[in-house]
Structure formats: structure tokens, C-alpha cells
């Protein structure tokens, strides 16, 4: 498959491109060339800005595109319009933060999404608009690509190269105390970056349309934390100090989504201990998790 990746050189994008190249796909990367520019020499590289994609993407056709760097509504709109007739399928990396209701357990992909605020700027980014921006982007994707588009809604993404729960990995790798700003019974949903990358690639190569809650089953965060702690025997007890303003997307319904559709489409979820071990090993090899974007 001729695959265009928007982004692709950090965090989840690295796992995606590694998976695509391993599977034998011909990969073209479009990004600013500023983050890990030496990665993936076997891929084609196009350098440009999301705000002016035509400069680098004026020609060329691909079987599919995976958008890993779409944040501003204006930029996403430009990419959709530019690639509408030159790619077969458009996969958009979205978020579980698109849902208007954050308290009801068991919501499926058909639940109502956040509305775009009147007068909000499409060319400015803020965390206050993050969920709204992704929801607006999904609407534009459906409007432009129809069933040739898919939106993958993820929660926390864990493992090497990724920021989520990197503080746990660092604590375990260095013999320090794990800390958590959520209450122990708070529900959580997450996914190993490698499993999410594999799912993104699968949806794209199979041309599956629609939205997908790409998350694990819901579980208390204390169970997840203890699973991580167990990979380093003798680790100190976890320090629980719940503080709502330090825990991103703390509404409980956000982390009790129905993931049946994604599982049916081929999503796999590896054991939490496997993700934890990979993170600890990666940090012990001299790496540092990136800071959270929120």
C-alpha cells in the first residue's frame, strides 16, 4: 500500500510508521522535519507546514493517509480538501474527549459529540478547545470523505515514546515511589501504543469507515497501577493523592466507554504488565518519556 502519514516521527506516530514499514508498505511522511528528522530513512519525506500543505503535497496519490498531527480545525480542513481526490482512505487520530457527556458509562461511538463553540477561532489551539476541535474535525472528515474516512478515538496511550503514565515508568525504573493524582477507584481506559498503531494500520489497510473507541476495557486505576508496580518486585507502595485539577479528563464516564466496535474490528489489548515492562526497560536504556501535552 502507498501510505501517507501526516506526522509520524514522535510518540504514537513512531510506532505506526515502524509497523507500516515492517508490514512492507511504501510510506511517505509529511511533517515539518523538526522532530527526529533522521528517523525512517527508507521512507519518503516531504517537508512542510500543516497550515500550508499544498507547498509539499501539491502532487502525488496514495492509497490511504493516516493523520497523526491534526489539531487545528483550519489545518485539518486544508488537508481534507487537498487530499480528497488523491487518497483512497483517510484515517484520523481523534480522542475520547470528543464526547459531550462525560458521566454516563457504556457510551458507544453513536453518543453525542461536543459542539463547536460559536465564534471560536479555527486557527488557534488551546486545551479548552481540544475535544471540540477533534469533534469538528471528525464532522469535516465525514462531510468530505464519507465512508472512506475513519476516526480513532483513544484515551491514554502508554509505552515507549509516549508521555501517558511515563511518571510511573520513571518511578519504577529508578526505585522511586509511584504517585497518582486520581482516587484509587477511579475508572481508567488506556491502550499500549503498539496495539493502537496496529489497529490504526489495520483499519486503514482494510478501508473501514466510521468512528472507533480504541480503548481497553474499563478498570479501577488502582488495578492498573498495581499491575505496573508488580513488574519491579519490592517497589514502594503507591502514593495516592487524588487532586482533580491534576488528573486530565477526570469525569468518570469518560473512561467507561464501550469498546465493542473496535474489538470486533480487530483491536487487541495486551496485558498491562507487558506495557509496563516495556516502558521500564525503555527508560532504563537511557530514554526519557516526553512531557504530557495537557
XYZ file of C-alpha atoms in Angstrom:
294
model
C 0.000 0.000 0.000
C 1.136 3.564 -0.739
C 0.634 5.197 2.652
C 0.895 8.885 3.510
C 1.420 9.719 7.197
C 0.903 13.255 8.465
C 3.351 13.485 11.357
C 4.882 10.139 12.225
C 8.185 10.887 13.968
C 7.223 11.068 17.639
C 5.092 9.336 20.250
C 2.427 7.066 18.749
C 3.421 8.074 15.229
C 6.772 6.324 15.581
C 5.074 3.040 16.392
C 2.698 3.486 13.471
C 5.443 4.117 10.922
C 7.541 1.246 12.292
C 4.542 -1.080 11.936
C 3.787 0.138 8.409
C 7.363 -0.298 7.206
C 7.633 -3.723 8.837
C 4.460 -4.756 7.004
C 6.057 -3.755 3.707
C 4.045 -0.637 2.920
C 5.552 2.236 0.933
C 5.463 5.134 3.403
C 5.606 8.862 2.723
C 5.942 11.171 5.729
C 4.714 14.754 5.705
C 5.842 16.933 8.613
C 7.978 19.943 9.475
C 11.182 17.914 9.629
C 11.985 19.250 13.093
C 11.344 16.227 15.332
C 13.663 13.225 14.879
C 14.343 14.135 11.239
C 16.778 11.250 10.793
C 14.178 8.592 11.547
C 12.979 6.214 8.837
C 15.461 6.857 6.001
C 13.707 4.137 3.994
C 10.547 6.271 3.804
C 9.921 9.234 1.518
C 9.988 12.570 3.336
C 8.009 15.690 2.418
C 8.735 18.808 4.485
C 6.041 21.403 5.027
C 3.569 23.092 7.348
C 0.055 21.902 8.143
C -1.101 25.485 7.643
C 0.164 25.431 4.022
C 0.222 21.760 2.941
C -0.096 22.439 -0.791
C 3.533 23.552 -0.966
C 4.729 19.984 -0.347
C 1.585 17.977 -1.173
C 0.629 19.592 -4.470
C 1.172 16.346 -6.378
C 1.084 12.644 -5.654
C -1.524 9.989 -4.960
C -1.733 7.468 -2.153
C -3.937 4.536 -1.287
C -4.508 5.978 2.169
C -3.474 8.693 4.600
C -3.217 8.487 8.392
C -3.430 11.873 10.098
C -1.434 11.806 13.337
C -0.900 15.554 13.706
C -4.315 17.129 13.178
C -5.083 19.619 15.948
C -6.202 22.924 14.409
C -9.524 22.773 12.592
C -8.206 25.073 9.880
C -5.239 22.801 9.154
C -7.366 19.654 9.079
C -9.830 21.292 6.714
C -6.970 22.146 4.320
C -5.640 18.579 4.374
C -9.051 17.058 3.767
C -9.773 19.315 0.821
C -6.292 18.893 -0.664
C -6.307 15.082 -0.444
C -9.998 14.375 -1.125
C -9.453 13.079 -4.679
C -5.887 11.831 -4.253
C -6.139 9.281 -1.441
C -8.463 6.317 -1.140
C -8.998 6.362 2.621
C -8.434 8.935 5.372
C -7.805 7.747 8.949
C -7.904 10.483 11.572
C -6.372 10.199 15.041
C -9.042 11.551 17.379
C -9.720 11.314 21.118
C -12.302 10.049 23.579
C -12.503 13.694 24.658
C -14.947 14.364 21.790
C -17.995 13.207 23.769
C -20.417 15.794 25.105
C -21.432 13.524 28.011
C -18.621 12.586 30.376
C -20.636 10.943 33.124
C -22.673 8.128 31.529
C -20.996 4.686 31.499
C -21.134 2.452 28.439
C -21.364 5.060 25.695
C -20.875 3.825 22.139
C -19.495 5.696 19.148
C -23.013 6.971 18.408
C -23.139 9.151 21.546
C -23.424 12.905 21.022
C -20.212 14.840 20.429
C -19.140 18.260 21.602
C -20.404 21.176 19.531
C -18.062 23.736 18.029
C -18.406 26.950 20.110
C -19.815 29.961 18.307
C -17.048 32.339 17.317
C -14.200 30.009 18.308
C -11.091 30.501 16.131
C -10.254 27.595 13.814
C -6.601 28.657 13.624
C -5.779 28.754 17.359
C -5.115 25.825 19.702
C -5.911 25.532 23.385
C -6.661 22.587 25.639
C -10.100 24.102 26.269
C -10.889 23.533 22.585
C -9.082 20.212 22.218
C -12.125 17.919 22.345
C -14.244 20.365 20.352
C -11.531 20.630 17.689
C -11.336 16.861 17.268
C -15.137 16.576 17.122
C -15.277 19.320 14.497
C -12.539 17.573 12.539
C -14.493 14.313 12.606
C -17.535 16.117 11.191
C -15.415 17.571 8.385
C -13.931 14.140 7.715
C -17.384 12.593 7.301
C -18.530 15.509 5.161
C -15.507 15.225 2.857
C -14.717 11.501 2.740
C -17.948 9.788 3.813
C -17.390 6.088 4.440
C -13.837 6.448 3.119
C -12.894 8.034 6.440
C -12.360 6.621 9.919
C -11.839 8.364 13.257
C -9.957 6.538 16.007
C -10.811 7.796 19.489
C -8.127 6.914 22.006
C -7.683 7.563 25.696
C -4.367 7.282 27.488
C -1.615 5.833 25.283
C 1.196 4.096 27.154
C 4.604 2.655 26.400
C 7.937 3.785 24.912
C 7.980 7.207 23.202
C 4.690 8.178 24.867
C 4.006 10.510 27.812
C 0.998 8.902 29.495
C 1.937 7.180 32.776
C 5.575 7.891 31.955
C 5.904 9.132 35.533
C 5.045 5.615 36.709
C 7.645 4.143 34.398
C 10.295 6.558 35.635
C 9.480 5.809 39.268
C 9.698 2.059 38.730
C 12.868 2.310 36.654
C 14.650 4.406 39.300
C 13.354 2.813 42.511
C 11.119 5.742 43.470
C 7.528 5.794 44.695
C 4.755 5.693 42.100
C 2.291 8.559 42.513
C -1.257 9.000 41.240
C -3.476 12.074 41.371
C -6.696 10.077 40.896
C -8.720 8.285 43.531
C -7.902 4.542 43.605
C -11.413 3.570 42.457
C -11.426 5.970 39.503
C -12.148 4.081 36.254
C -9.486 4.173 33.562
C -9.144 3.131 29.922
C -5.866 3.126 28.051
C -4.028 1.346 25.238
C -0.475 0.280 24.532
C 0.902 2.430 21.719
C 1.898 -0.679 19.770
C -1.652 -2.046 19.900
C -3.078 1.314 18.839
C -0.599 1.603 15.969
C -1.507 -1.880 14.762
C -5.216 -1.021 14.930
C -4.764 2.240 13.029
C -2.905 0.413 10.304
C -5.482 -2.375 10.159
C -8.432 -0.002 9.797
C -6.573 1.854 7.076
C -5.481 -1.133 5.018
C -8.949 -2.685 5.265
C -10.627 0.626 4.409
C -13.010 0.518 7.370
C -15.042 3.691 7.844
C -16.655 5.253 10.882
C -15.567 6.031 14.431
C -13.977 3.617 16.920
C -13.407 3.764 20.676
C -9.859 2.396 20.690
C -9.526 1.748 24.399
C -9.091 -1.111 26.831
C -11.894 -2.396 28.999
C -12.603 -0.080 31.930
C -10.990 -0.923 35.269
C -10.185 0.904 38.526
C -6.954 2.820 38.201
C -5.689 1.058 41.336
C -5.715 -2.257 39.433
C -3.741 -0.730 36.581
C -1.260 0.876 38.967
C -0.685 -2.366 40.859
C -0.147 -4.211 37.567
C 2.581 -1.704 36.700
C 4.085 -1.856 40.186
C 4.285 -5.653 40.014
C 6.906 -5.609 37.217
C 9.541 -4.362 39.690
C 9.343 -6.566 42.814
C 9.848 -4.693 46.058
C 8.679 -1.330 44.701
C 7.383 1.078 47.390
C 3.612 1.306 47.922
C 1.785 3.728 45.621
C 1.274 7.275 46.895
C -2.374 8.161 46.294
C -3.131 11.872 46.469
C -6.258 12.499 44.385
C -6.467 16.044 43.059
C -8.976 16.729 40.324
C -7.064 19.603 38.750
C -4.037 17.328 38.231
C -5.894 14.483 36.541
C -6.763 15.012 32.888
C -10.350 14.165 31.852
C -11.306 13.170 35.370
C -15.048 12.693 34.720
C -15.763 9.016 35.295
C -17.920 8.398 32.240
C -15.005 9.362 30.010
C -13.228 6.154 30.993
C -16.171 3.748 30.808
C -16.741 3.737 27.050
C -17.997 0.739 25.111
C -15.129 -0.660 23.001
C -17.086 -3.500 21.337
C -16.938 -1.992 17.852
C -13.156 -1.625 17.951
C -12.643 -5.130 19.332
C -14.863 -6.545 16.599
C -12.788 -4.660 14.007
C -9.600 -6.296 15.267
C -8.326 -4.212 18.184
C -6.163 -6.241 20.560
C -5.204 -5.204 24.089
C -2.056 -6.683 25.565
C -1.697 -7.245 29.337
C -0.928 -4.106 31.337
C 2.191 -5.733 32.814
C 3.637 -6.135 29.324
C 3.196 -2.423 28.605
C 4.699 -1.513 31.966
C 7.720 -3.741 31.452
C 8.364 -2.253 28.013
C 8.198 1.269 29.451
C 10.540 0.457 32.344
C 13.053 -1.281 30.054
C 12.966 1.662 27.639
C 13.674 4.167 30.428
C 16.437 2.007 31.888
C 18.023 2.014 28.431
C 18.542 5.772 28.826
C 15.317 7.231 27.430
C 13.036 9.848 28.986
C 9.267 9.991 28.456
C 8.092 13.213 26.787
C 6.067 15.633 28.943
C 2.280 15.260 28.740
C 0.637 17.595 26.222
C -2.031 18.540 28.758
